[in-house]
Amino acid sequence: MGGLRAAEQLRAAGWTGSITVVGDEPLMPYNRPPLSKEVLAGKESFESLAFRPRASVADAEWILGTAVTSADLARRVVGLGDGTELAFDGLVVATGVRPRRLRCPGPAAGRHTVRTVDDARALRADLARPGAHVVVVGAGFIGCEVAATAVALGAAHVTVADPEPLPMLRPLGDLLARELLRRHQERGVRFALGTPVTAFEGGDRVTGVVLADGRRLPADVVVEAVGSIPNTAWLDGNGLDLADGVLTDELLRAGGLPHVVAVGDVARFPNARYDGVPRRVEHWSMPADSAKRAAKTLAAHLAGAEPDPEPFAPLPAFWSDQHDFRLQSFGAPALGLDDTRVLDGEPGGDVVVGYHRSGRLVGVVALGGPAAGAAAARHRPALLEQPALTA
Amino acid sequence: MKVVVDMNKCQDHGQCVFAAPDVFRLDEAGHLAYVADPDESLRADVEDAADVCPLQAITVED
Ligand SMILES: Cc1cc2nc3c(=O)[nH]c(=O)nc-3n(C[C@H](O)[C@H](O)[C@H](O)COP(=O)(O)OP(=O)(O)OC[C@H]3O[C@@H](n4cnc5c(N)ncnc54)[C@H](O)[C@@H]3O)c2cc1C
Ligand code: SF4
C-alpha cells in the first residue's frame, strides 16, 4: 500500500521520471483491513480489496511476484530475487511487516497468521469446518477481530489466549481493555488470559494448545496474532539502523541519505507532534500520510532542490471493527495511559476516552457505534491544537 | 468533477470528512452526507479523501 501511495505522491510532488514498483506478492496492492473482518466473514469478495491506482501512475512499471533481496545504497542498485539488478536515483522503502510466529513445539498444520490474501483464504477455509474449536493466540487488534469474525461464522468455541491480563491492554489501557473483554465475553468469545502459550498438541495437525499454567485448550484451528517483524533483511549491509524497522529522520530519510526514504509499517520515525522518540506505527492511515511527506522529500532531492524542512507530524488514526462495535482512535493513546478520563458517554455504552500526558490530551479512543466515532472526531481539533510534548 | 460514494460499502468512518470537509460531512447520527458535484478547485482534497477512506468507497469521476 505504501508503495502505491508513494508512487502517486511522487507524481503529485512533480516527479515526471520513471517509477518502478517491486513487490513480492503476485497481486497489485490491496487493502488489508478487511482480511480479518468483512472478507474473512465472507461479506466482501477478495476481488473487492484491490486499490484503484490514480491515473497519474498509469505509466509506472510493476514488477510483481519478485522480491528485492539486496540493496547497495551507495551504488544505487537493488538486487531482485530473479538475479537481476535494478538501478535507481531514489528509493522508497515500503516493505511493511510480516507476522511474528510463536516458537513453540508442535505441529504446523492448522496454525494460521493473517497478513495476506493467501493467509485469509486458508484461514477462511479452515474456519468453515463445522463445529470448529478456534484458539486465537494474541489479544491485540487482529486477534480480537479474528475472534469476533470466527464467532460470526458460527465456530463452536472461540478462545483468545494472551499473557496479558486484558485484551488490547497496552494500546488502550485498563478502562477500555476491561470494557472490551466484557463485550467480547457477552458475544460468546472466551478468554485464557495472564498465561502464555507454551506448546501445540497433535500429530499431523494441531488438536490443542498448552498454556504455561498447565491448562489445555482443544483446538482445530489456531490463529497466531502475536505481533509483527519488519521486512528489512534486504537492506542489511548498508549501515542503516534496522533495530526495529528502518530508522528515519523527521523528513523520513533513512541513514541520513537524501535518496532513500521509508514509509508505512516499516518506517520508524520521530513524530514532531509528540516526544520526538522514533516509533513504528502500524496504522492504515500511515502509508498515505508518510508517503505524502516522503515523496516531497525525495522529489525535491531528485530535482536538485532542498526539501521542505517541515517535520513529519501526522495525527495517527486507527480503527478496529469487532462484533457490532468499533474502536476508533485518534492521536497516540499509548503515550497517555497513566491519565485516562471518560470524555463522553458511559463505559457500558458508547464511550469516548481521553489519554493525557503531562496534562495534555494526546489521544482519544471511541468504543461503540457510529455516534461514538462521531463524538471522538469532535475531539480531533483539540488533538491537532495541542503543542508538541517537547515544547 | 463527480464524486460517487458506494453507500453499500461506506461505514461512516468519517476519514473523508477530515480530508475534504467542504465535500463530506457526518450528520448528528454519525452518517455520511456529501456533495456529488463539488467544484474543480476541490479536486486535490477529494482525491485525498478517496485515498483515506478505509473501505475505499469513494470514486472520483471526471
Ligand atoms: C489483517 C489486518 C487487519 C488490519 N486492520 C487494520 C485496521 O482495522 N485499522 C488500521 O488502522 N490498520 C489495520 N491494519 C494495518 C494496515 O493494513 C497496515 O498498516 C498497512 O497495510 C501497512 O501498509 P504498508 O504499505 O506499510 O505495508 P504492506 O501493505 O504490508 O505492504 C508491504 C508489501 O511489501 C512486500 N514486501 C516485503 N518484503 C519485500 C521484499 N523484500 N521485496 C519485495 N516486496 C516485499 C510485502 O509482501 C507487501 O506486499 C491491518 C493489517 C492486517 C494485516
Ligand atoms: S471515509 Fe469512507 S467509509 Fe468513511 S464516511 Fe467517508 S466514504 Fe464512508
PDB file of N, CA and C in Angstrom, chain A residues 1 5 8-9 31 33-34 38 44 48-52 54 284-285 288-289 292 317-319 321 326 328-330 370-371 373-374 377-378 380, chain B residues 4 8-15 17-19 26-31 43-44 46-60:
ATOM      1  N   MET A   1       0.831  -1.201   0.000  1.00  0.00           N
ATOM      2  CA  MET A   1       0.000   0.000   0.000  1.00  0.00           C
ATOM      3  C   MET A   1       0.870   1.257   0.000  1.00  0.00           C
ATOM      4  N   ARG A   5       1.038   4.341  -2.758  1.00  0.00           N
ATOM      5  CA  ARG A   5       0.818   5.734  -2.335  1.00  0.00           C
ATOM      6  C   ARG A   5       2.055   6.585  -2.613  1.00  0.00           C
ATOM      7  N   GLU A   8       2.126   7.473  -6.295  1.00  0.00           N
ATOM      8  CA  GLU A   8       1.133   8.515  -6.577  1.00  0.00           C
ATOM      9  C   GLU A   8       1.598   9.871  -6.049  1.00  0.00           C
ATOM     10  N   GLN A   9       2.175   9.861  -4.862  1.00  0.00           N
ATOM     11  CA  GLN A   9       2.585  11.129  -4.253  1.00  0.00           C
ATOM     12  C   GLN A   9       3.847  11.687  -4.897  1.00  0.00           C
ATOM     13  N   ASN A  31      -6.083  -3.791  -0.094  1.00  0.00           N
ATOM     14  CA  ASN A  31      -6.448  -3.286   1.216  1.00  0.00           C
ATOM     15  C   ASN A  31      -6.457  -4.436   2.227  1.00  0.00           C
ATOM     16  N   PRO A  33      -7.105  -4.394   5.840  1.00  0.00           N
ATOM     17  CA  PRO A  33      -8.017  -4.498   6.998  1.00  0.00           C
ATOM     18  C   PRO A  33      -9.181  -5.472   6.821  1.00  0.00           C
ATOM     19  N   PRO A  34      -9.844  -5.555   5.650  1.00  0.00           N
ATOM     20  CA  PRO A  34     -10.968  -6.493   5.554  1.00  0.00           C
ATOM     21  C   PRO A  34     -10.553  -7.970   5.660  1.00  0.00           C
ATOM     22  N   GLU A  38     -14.509  -8.100   7.020  1.00  0.00           N
ATOM     23  CA  GLU A  38     -15.552  -8.376   6.021  1.00  0.00           C
ATOM     24  C   GLU A  38     -15.191  -9.541   5.095  1.00  0.00           C
ATOM     25  N   GLU A  44     -17.542  -9.583   1.945  1.00  0.00           N
ATOM     26  CA  GLU A  44     -16.959  -8.902   0.787  1.00  0.00           C
ATOM     27  C   GLU A  44     -16.064  -9.909   0.069  1.00  0.00           C
ATOM     28  N   SER A  48     -12.673  -7.442  -4.209  1.00  0.00           N
ATOM     29  CA  SER A  48     -13.029  -6.062  -3.851  1.00  0.00           C
ATOM     30  C   SER A  48     -11.882  -5.341  -3.142  1.00  0.00           C
ATOM     31  N   LEU A  49     -10.806  -6.062  -2.791  1.00  0.00           N
ATOM     32  CA  LEU A  49      -9.746  -5.466  -1.985  1.00  0.00           C
ATOM     33  C   LEU A  49      -8.779  -4.591  -2.789  1.00  0.00           C
ATOM     34  N   ALA A  50      -8.706  -4.790  -4.096  1.00  0.00           N
ATOM     35  CA  ALA A  50      -7.693  -4.092  -4.894  1.00  0.00           C
ATOM     36  C   ALA A  50      -7.867  -2.578  -4.807  1.00  0.00           C
ATOM     37  N   PHE A  51      -6.760  -1.867  -4.600  1.00  0.00           N
ATOM     38  CA  PHE A  51      -6.815  -0.405  -4.651  1.00  0.00           C
ATOM     39  C   PHE A  51      -6.987   0.029  -6.102  1.00  0.00           C
ATOM     40  N   ARG A  52      -7.609   1.183  -6.307  1.00  0.00           N
ATOM     41  CA  ARG A  52      -7.689   1.751  -7.651  1.00  0.00           C
ATOM     42  C   ARG A  52      -6.585   2.793  -7.783  1.00  0.00           C
ATOM     43  N   ARG A  54      -4.275   5.846  -8.912  1.00  0.00           N
ATOM     44  CA  ARG A  54      -4.589   7.091  -9.599  1.00  0.00           C
ATOM     45  C   ARG A  54      -4.089   7.036 -11.043  1.00  0.00           C
ATOM     46  N   TRP A 284      -3.305   1.955   9.410  1.00  0.00           N
ATOM     47  CA  TRP A 284      -3.651   2.047   7.998  1.00  0.00           C
ATOM     48  C   TRP A 284      -3.459   3.466   7.457  1.00  0.00           C
ATOM     49  N   SER A 285      -3.631   4.446   8.308  1.00  0.00           N
ATOM     50  CA  SER A 285      -3.524   5.846   7.858  1.00  0.00           C
ATOM     51  C   SER A 285      -2.081   6.221   7.536  1.00  0.00           C
ATOM     52  N   ALA A 288      -0.380   6.335   3.653  1.00  0.00           N
ATOM     53  CA  ALA A 288      -0.752   7.523   2.879  1.00  0.00           C
ATOM     54  C   ALA A 288      -0.081   8.778   3.438  1.00  0.00           C
ATOM     55  N   ASP A 289      -0.137   8.950   4.759  1.00  0.00           N
ATOM     56  CA  ASP A 289       0.459  10.151   5.371  1.00  0.00           C
ATOM     57  C   ASP A 289       1.966  10.202   5.146  1.00  0.00           C
ATOM     58  N   LYS A 292       3.104  10.814   1.510  1.00  0.00           N
ATOM     59  CA  LYS A 292       2.975  12.205   1.085  1.00  0.00           C
ATOM     60  C   LYS A 292       4.228  13.000   1.491  1.00  0.00           C
ATOM     61  N   ALA A 317      -4.302   7.769  13.121  1.00  0.00           N
ATOM     62  CA  ALA A 317      -5.717   7.398  13.255  1.00  0.00           C
ATOM     63  C   ALA A 317      -5.819   5.901  13.038  1.00  0.00           C
ATOM     64  N   PHE A 318      -6.663   5.284  13.799  1.00  0.00           N
ATOM     65  CA  PHE A 318      -6.750   3.832  13.778  1.00  0.00           C
ATOM     66  C   PHE A 318      -8.187   3.426  14.060  1.00  0.00           C
ATOM     67  N   TRP A 319      -8.637   2.364  13.405  1.00  0.00           N
ATOM     68  CA  TRP A 319      -9.946   1.825  13.786  1.00  0.00           C
ATOM     69  C   TRP A 319      -9.847   0.317  13.854  1.00  0.00           C
ATOM     70  N   ASP A 321     -12.846  -2.953  13.830  1.00  0.00           N
ATOM     71  CA  ASP A 321     -14.232  -3.411  13.921  1.00  0.00           C
ATOM     72  C   ASP A 321     -14.261  -4.783  14.570  1.00  0.00           C
ATOM     73  N   ARG A 326     -17.158  -0.690  17.159  1.00  0.00           N
ATOM     74  CA  ARG A 326     -15.909  -0.225  16.551  1.00  0.00           C
ATOM     75  C   ARG A 326     -15.087   0.536  17.578  1.00  0.00           C
ATOM     76  N   GLN A 328     -12.364   3.455  17.559  1.00  0.00           N
ATOM     77  CA  GLN A 328     -11.841   4.499  16.676  1.00  0.00           C
ATOM     78  C   GLN A 328     -10.881   5.340  17.500  1.00  0.00           C
ATOM     79  N   SER A 329      -9.630   5.398  17.040  1.00  0.00           N
ATOM     80  CA  SER A 329      -8.603   6.095  17.804  1.00  0.00           C
ATOM     81  C   SER A 329      -8.016   7.240  16.996  1.00  0.00           C
ATOM     82  N   PHE A 330      -7.785   8.348  17.650  1.00  0.00           N
ATOM     83  CA  PHE A 330      -7.051   9.467  17.058  1.00  0.00           C
ATOM     84  C   PHE A 330      -5.910   9.822  17.997  1.00  0.00           C
ATOM     85  N   PRO A 370     -21.559   4.229  15.534  1.00  0.00           N
ATOM     86  CA  PRO A 370     -21.169   5.403  14.759  1.00  0.00           C
ATOM     87  C   PRO A 370     -21.214   6.700  15.569  1.00  0.00           C
ATOM     88  N   ALA A 371     -22.170   6.813  16.496  1.00  0.00           N
ATOM     89  CA  ALA A 371     -22.278   8.045  17.279  1.00  0.00           C
ATOM     90  C   ALA A 371     -21.029   8.250  18.133  1.00  0.00           C
ATOM     91  N   GLY A 373     -17.980   7.180  17.350  1.00  0.00           N
ATOM     92  CA  GLY A 373     -16.938   7.612  16.423  1.00  0.00           C
ATOM     93  C   GLY A 373     -17.062   9.087  16.108  1.00  0.00           C
ATOM     94  N   ALA A 374     -18.299   9.533  15.884  1.00  0.00           N
ATOM     95  CA  ALA A 374     -18.523  10.948  15.580  1.00  0.00           C
ATOM     96  C   ALA A 374     -18.150  11.809  16.778  1.00  0.00           C
ATOM     97  N   ALA A 377     -14.458  12.125  16.904  1.00  0.00           N
ATOM     98  CA  ALA A 377     -13.982  13.030  15.860  1.00  0.00           C
ATOM     99  C   ALA A 377     -14.096  14.493  16.300  1.00  0.00           C
ATOM    100  N   ARG A 378     -15.058  14.780  17.179  1.00  0.00           N
ATOM    101  CA  ARG A 378     -15.202  16.162  17.647  1.00  0.00           C
ATOM    102  C   ARG A 378     -14.030  16.596  18.523  1.00  0.00           C
ATOM    103  N   ARG A 380     -10.973  15.816  17.686  1.00  0.00           N
ATOM    104  CA  ARG A 380      -9.812  15.835  16.804  1.00  0.00           C
ATOM    105  C   ARG A 380      -9.163  17.229  16.708  1.00  0.00           C
TER     106      ARG A 380
ATOM    107  N   VAL B   4     -18.667   9.848  -6.356  1.00  0.00           N
ATOM    108  CA  VAL B   4     -19.634   8.793  -6.060  1.00  0.00           C
ATOM    109  C   VAL B   4     -19.149   8.025  -4.827  1.00  0.00           C
ATOM    110  N   ASN B   8     -23.184   1.176  -0.066  1.00  0.00           N
ATOM    111  CA  ASN B   8     -23.191  -0.194   0.470  1.00  0.00           C
ATOM    112  C   ASN B   8     -21.891  -0.494   1.196  1.00  0.00           C
ATOM    113  N   LYS B   9     -20.814   0.163   0.734  1.00  0.00           N
ATOM    114  CA  LYS B   9     -19.509  -0.058   1.359  1.00  0.00           C
ATOM    115  C   LYS B   9     -19.293   0.880   2.534  1.00  0.00           C
ATOM    116  N   CYS B  10     -19.696   2.144   2.377  1.00  0.00           N
ATOM    117  CA  CYS B  10     -19.410   3.177   3.378  1.00  0.00           C
ATOM    118  C   CYS B  10     -19.846   2.729   4.760  1.00  0.00           C
ATOM    119  N   GLN B  11     -18.934   2.869   5.719  1.00  0.00           N
ATOM    120  CA  GLN B  11     -19.274   2.513   7.106  1.00  0.00           C
ATOM    121  C   GLN B  11     -19.101   3.697   8.037  1.00  0.00           C
ATOM    122  N   ASP B  12     -19.284   4.888   7.488  1.00  0.00           N
ATOM    123  CA  ASP B  12     -19.313   6.108   8.300  1.00  0.00           C
ATOM    124  C   ASP B  12     -18.046   6.309   9.132  1.00  0.00           C
ATOM    125  N   HIS B  13     -16.883   6.000   8.524  1.00  0.00           N
ATOM    126  CA  HIS B  13     -15.630   6.241   9.241  1.00  0.00           C
ATOM    127  C   HIS B  13     -15.354   7.721   9.406  1.00  0.00           C
ATOM    128  N   GLY B  14     -15.808   8.501   8.418  1.00  0.00           N
ATOM    129  CA  GLY B  14     -15.626   9.944   8.513  1.00  0.00           C
ATOM    130  C   GLY B  14     -14.227  10.426   8.184  1.00  0.00           C
ATOM    131  N   GLN B  15     -13.344   9.526   7.738  1.00  0.00           N
ATOM    132  CA  GLN B  15     -11.987   9.975   7.389  1.00  0.00           C
ATOM    133  C   GLN B  15     -12.036  10.969   6.226  1.00  0.00           C
ATOM    134  N   VAL B  17     -14.167  13.167   5.725  1.00  0.00           N
ATOM    135  CA  VAL B  17     -14.591  14.477   6.227  1.00  0.00           C
ATOM    136  C   VAL B  17     -13.376  15.325   6.614  1.00  0.00           C
ATOM    137  N   PHE B  18     -12.364  14.667   7.197  1.00  0.00           N
ATOM    138  CA  PHE B  18     -11.165  15.424   7.598  1.00  0.00           C
ATOM    139  C   PHE B  18     -10.387  15.877   6.371  1.00  0.00           C
ATOM    140  N   ALA B  19     -10.385  15.051   5.332  1.00  0.00           N
ATOM    141  CA  ALA B  19      -9.596  15.366   4.138  1.00  0.00           C
ATOM    142  C   ALA B  19     -10.281  16.430   3.283  1.00  0.00           C
ATOM    143  N   LEU B  26     -20.430  14.350   8.363  1.00  0.00           N
ATOM    144  CA  LEU B  26     -21.227  13.352   9.070  1.00  0.00           C
ATOM    145  C   LEU B  26     -22.382  14.085   9.753  1.00  0.00           C
ATOM    146  N   ASP B  27     -23.573  13.552   9.644  1.00  0.00           N
ATOM    147  CA  ASP B  27     -24.704  14.192  10.321  1.00  0.00           C
ATOM    148  C   ASP B  27     -24.687  13.820  11.809  1.00  0.00           C
ATOM    149  N   GLU B  28     -25.657  14.325  12.547  1.00  0.00           N
ATOM    150  CA  GLU B  28     -25.669  14.144  14.015  1.00  0.00           C
ATOM    151  C   GLU B  28     -25.636  12.666  14.416  1.00  0.00           C
ATOM    152  N   ALA B  29     -26.276  11.830  13.614  1.00  0.00           N
ATOM    153  CA  ALA B  29     -26.317  10.397  13.931  1.00  0.00           C
ATOM    154  C   ALA B  29     -25.014   9.702  13.531  1.00  0.00           C
ATOM    155  N   GLY B  30     -24.084  10.468  12.933  1.00  0.00           N
ATOM    156  CA  GLY B  30     -22.811   9.877  12.557  1.00  0.00           C
ATOM    157  C   GLY B  30     -22.822   9.269  11.165  1.00  0.00           C
ATOM    158  N   HIS B  31     -23.825   9.605  10.338  1.00  0.00           N
ATOM    159  CA  HIS B  31     -23.882   9.037   8.990  1.00  0.00           C
ATOM    160  C   HIS B  31     -23.404  10.029   7.942  1.00  0.00           C
ATOM    161  N   ARG B  43     -10.461  19.368  -6.131  1.00  0.00           N
ATOM    162  CA  ARG B  43     -10.030  18.063  -6.616  1.00  0.00           C
ATOM    163  C   ARG B  43      -8.972  17.414  -5.716  1.00  0.00           C
ATOM    164  N   ALA B  44      -7.939  18.181  -5.339  1.00  0.00           N
ATOM    165  CA  ALA B  44      -6.858  17.589  -4.529  1.00  0.00           C
ATOM    166  C   ALA B  44      -7.420  17.045  -3.214  1.00  0.00           C
ATOM    167  N   VAL B  46     -10.501  16.075  -2.621  1.00  0.00           N
ATOM    168  CA  VAL B  46     -11.366  14.917  -2.874  1.00  0.00           C
ATOM    169  C   VAL B  46     -10.520  13.670  -3.152  1.00  0.00           C
ATOM    170  N   GLU B  47      -9.417  13.844  -3.885  1.00  0.00           N
ATOM    171  CA  GLU B  47      -8.524  12.701  -4.141  1.00  0.00           C
ATOM    172  C   GLU B  47      -7.927  12.186  -2.835  1.00  0.00           C
ATOM    173  N   ASP B  48      -7.550  13.121  -1.950  1.00  0.00           N
ATOM    174  CA  ASP B  48      -7.059  12.705  -0.634  1.00  0.00           C
ATOM    175  C   ASP B  48      -8.143  11.936   0.113  1.00  0.00           C
ATOM    176  N   ALA B  49      -9.364  12.427   0.022  1.00  0.00           N
ATOM    177  CA  ALA B  49     -10.479  11.761   0.714  1.00  0.00           C
ATOM    178  C   ALA B  49     -10.656  10.339   0.198  1.00  0.00           C
ATOM    179  N   ALA B  50     -10.554  10.176  -1.121  1.00  0.00           N
ATOM    180  CA  ALA B  50     -10.694   8.833  -1.698  1.00  0.00           C
ATOM    181  C   ALA B  50      -9.584   7.921  -1.181  1.00  0.00           C
ATOM    182  N   ASP B  51      -8.372   8.480  -1.034  1.00  0.00           N
ATOM    183  CA  ASP B  51      -7.243   7.690  -0.513  1.00  0.00           C
ATOM    184  C   ASP B  51      -7.484   7.221   0.913  1.00  0.00           C
ATOM    185  N   VAL B  52      -8.024   8.097   1.745  1.00  0.00           N
ATOM    186  CA  VAL B  52      -8.074   7.789   3.185  1.00  0.00           C
ATOM    187  C   VAL B  52      -9.324   7.025   3.585  1.00  0.00           C
ATOM    188  N   CYS B  53     -10.232   6.775   2.657  1.00  0.00           N
ATOM    189  CA  CYS B  53     -11.438   6.018   3.018  1.00  0.00           C
ATOM    190  C   CYS B  53     -11.061   4.552   3.255  1.00  0.00           C
ATOM    191  N   PRO B  54     -11.222   4.054   4.499  1.00  0.00           N
ATOM    192  CA  PRO B  54     -10.810   2.684   4.815  1.00  0.00           C
ATOM    193  C   PRO B  54     -11.531   1.634   3.980  1.00  0.00           C
ATOM    194  N   LEU B  55     -12.741   1.951   3.540  1.00  0.00           N
ATOM    195  CA  LEU B  55     -13.492   0.976   2.749  1.00  0.00           C
ATOM    196  C   LEU B  55     -13.260   1.180   1.264  1.00  0.00           C
ATOM    197  N   GLN B  56     -12.464   2.200   0.912  1.00  0.00           N
ATOM    198  CA  GLN B  56     -12.215   2.538  -0.492  1.00  0.00           C
ATOM    199  C   GLN B  56     -13.550   2.666  -1.241  1.00  0.00           C
ATOM    200  N   ALA B  57     -14.459   3.427  -0.618  1.00  0.00           N
ATOM    201  CA  ALA B  57     -15.830   3.534  -1.140  1.00  0.00           C
ATOM    202  C   ALA B  57     -16.015   4.739  -2.066  1.00  0.00           C
ATOM    203  N   ILE B  58     -14.999   5.608  -2.128  1.00  0.00           N
ATOM    204  CA  ILE B  58     -15.158   6.865  -2.875  1.00  0.00           C
ATOM    205  C   ILE B  58     -14.503   6.769  -4.252  1.00  0.00           C
ATOM    206  N   THR B  59     -15.262   7.098  -5.293  1.00  0.00           N
ATOM    207  CA  THR B  59     -14.701   7.174  -6.650  1.00  0.00           C
ATOM    208  C   THR B  59     -14.830   8.608  -7.136  1.00  0.00           C
ATOM    209  N   VAL B  60     -13.761   9.104  -7.763  1.00  0.00           N
ATOM    210  CA  VAL B  60     -13.790  10.441  -8.356  1.00  0.00           C
ATOM    211  C   VAL B  60     -13.874  10.251  -9.861  1.00  0.00           C
TER     212      VAL B  60
END
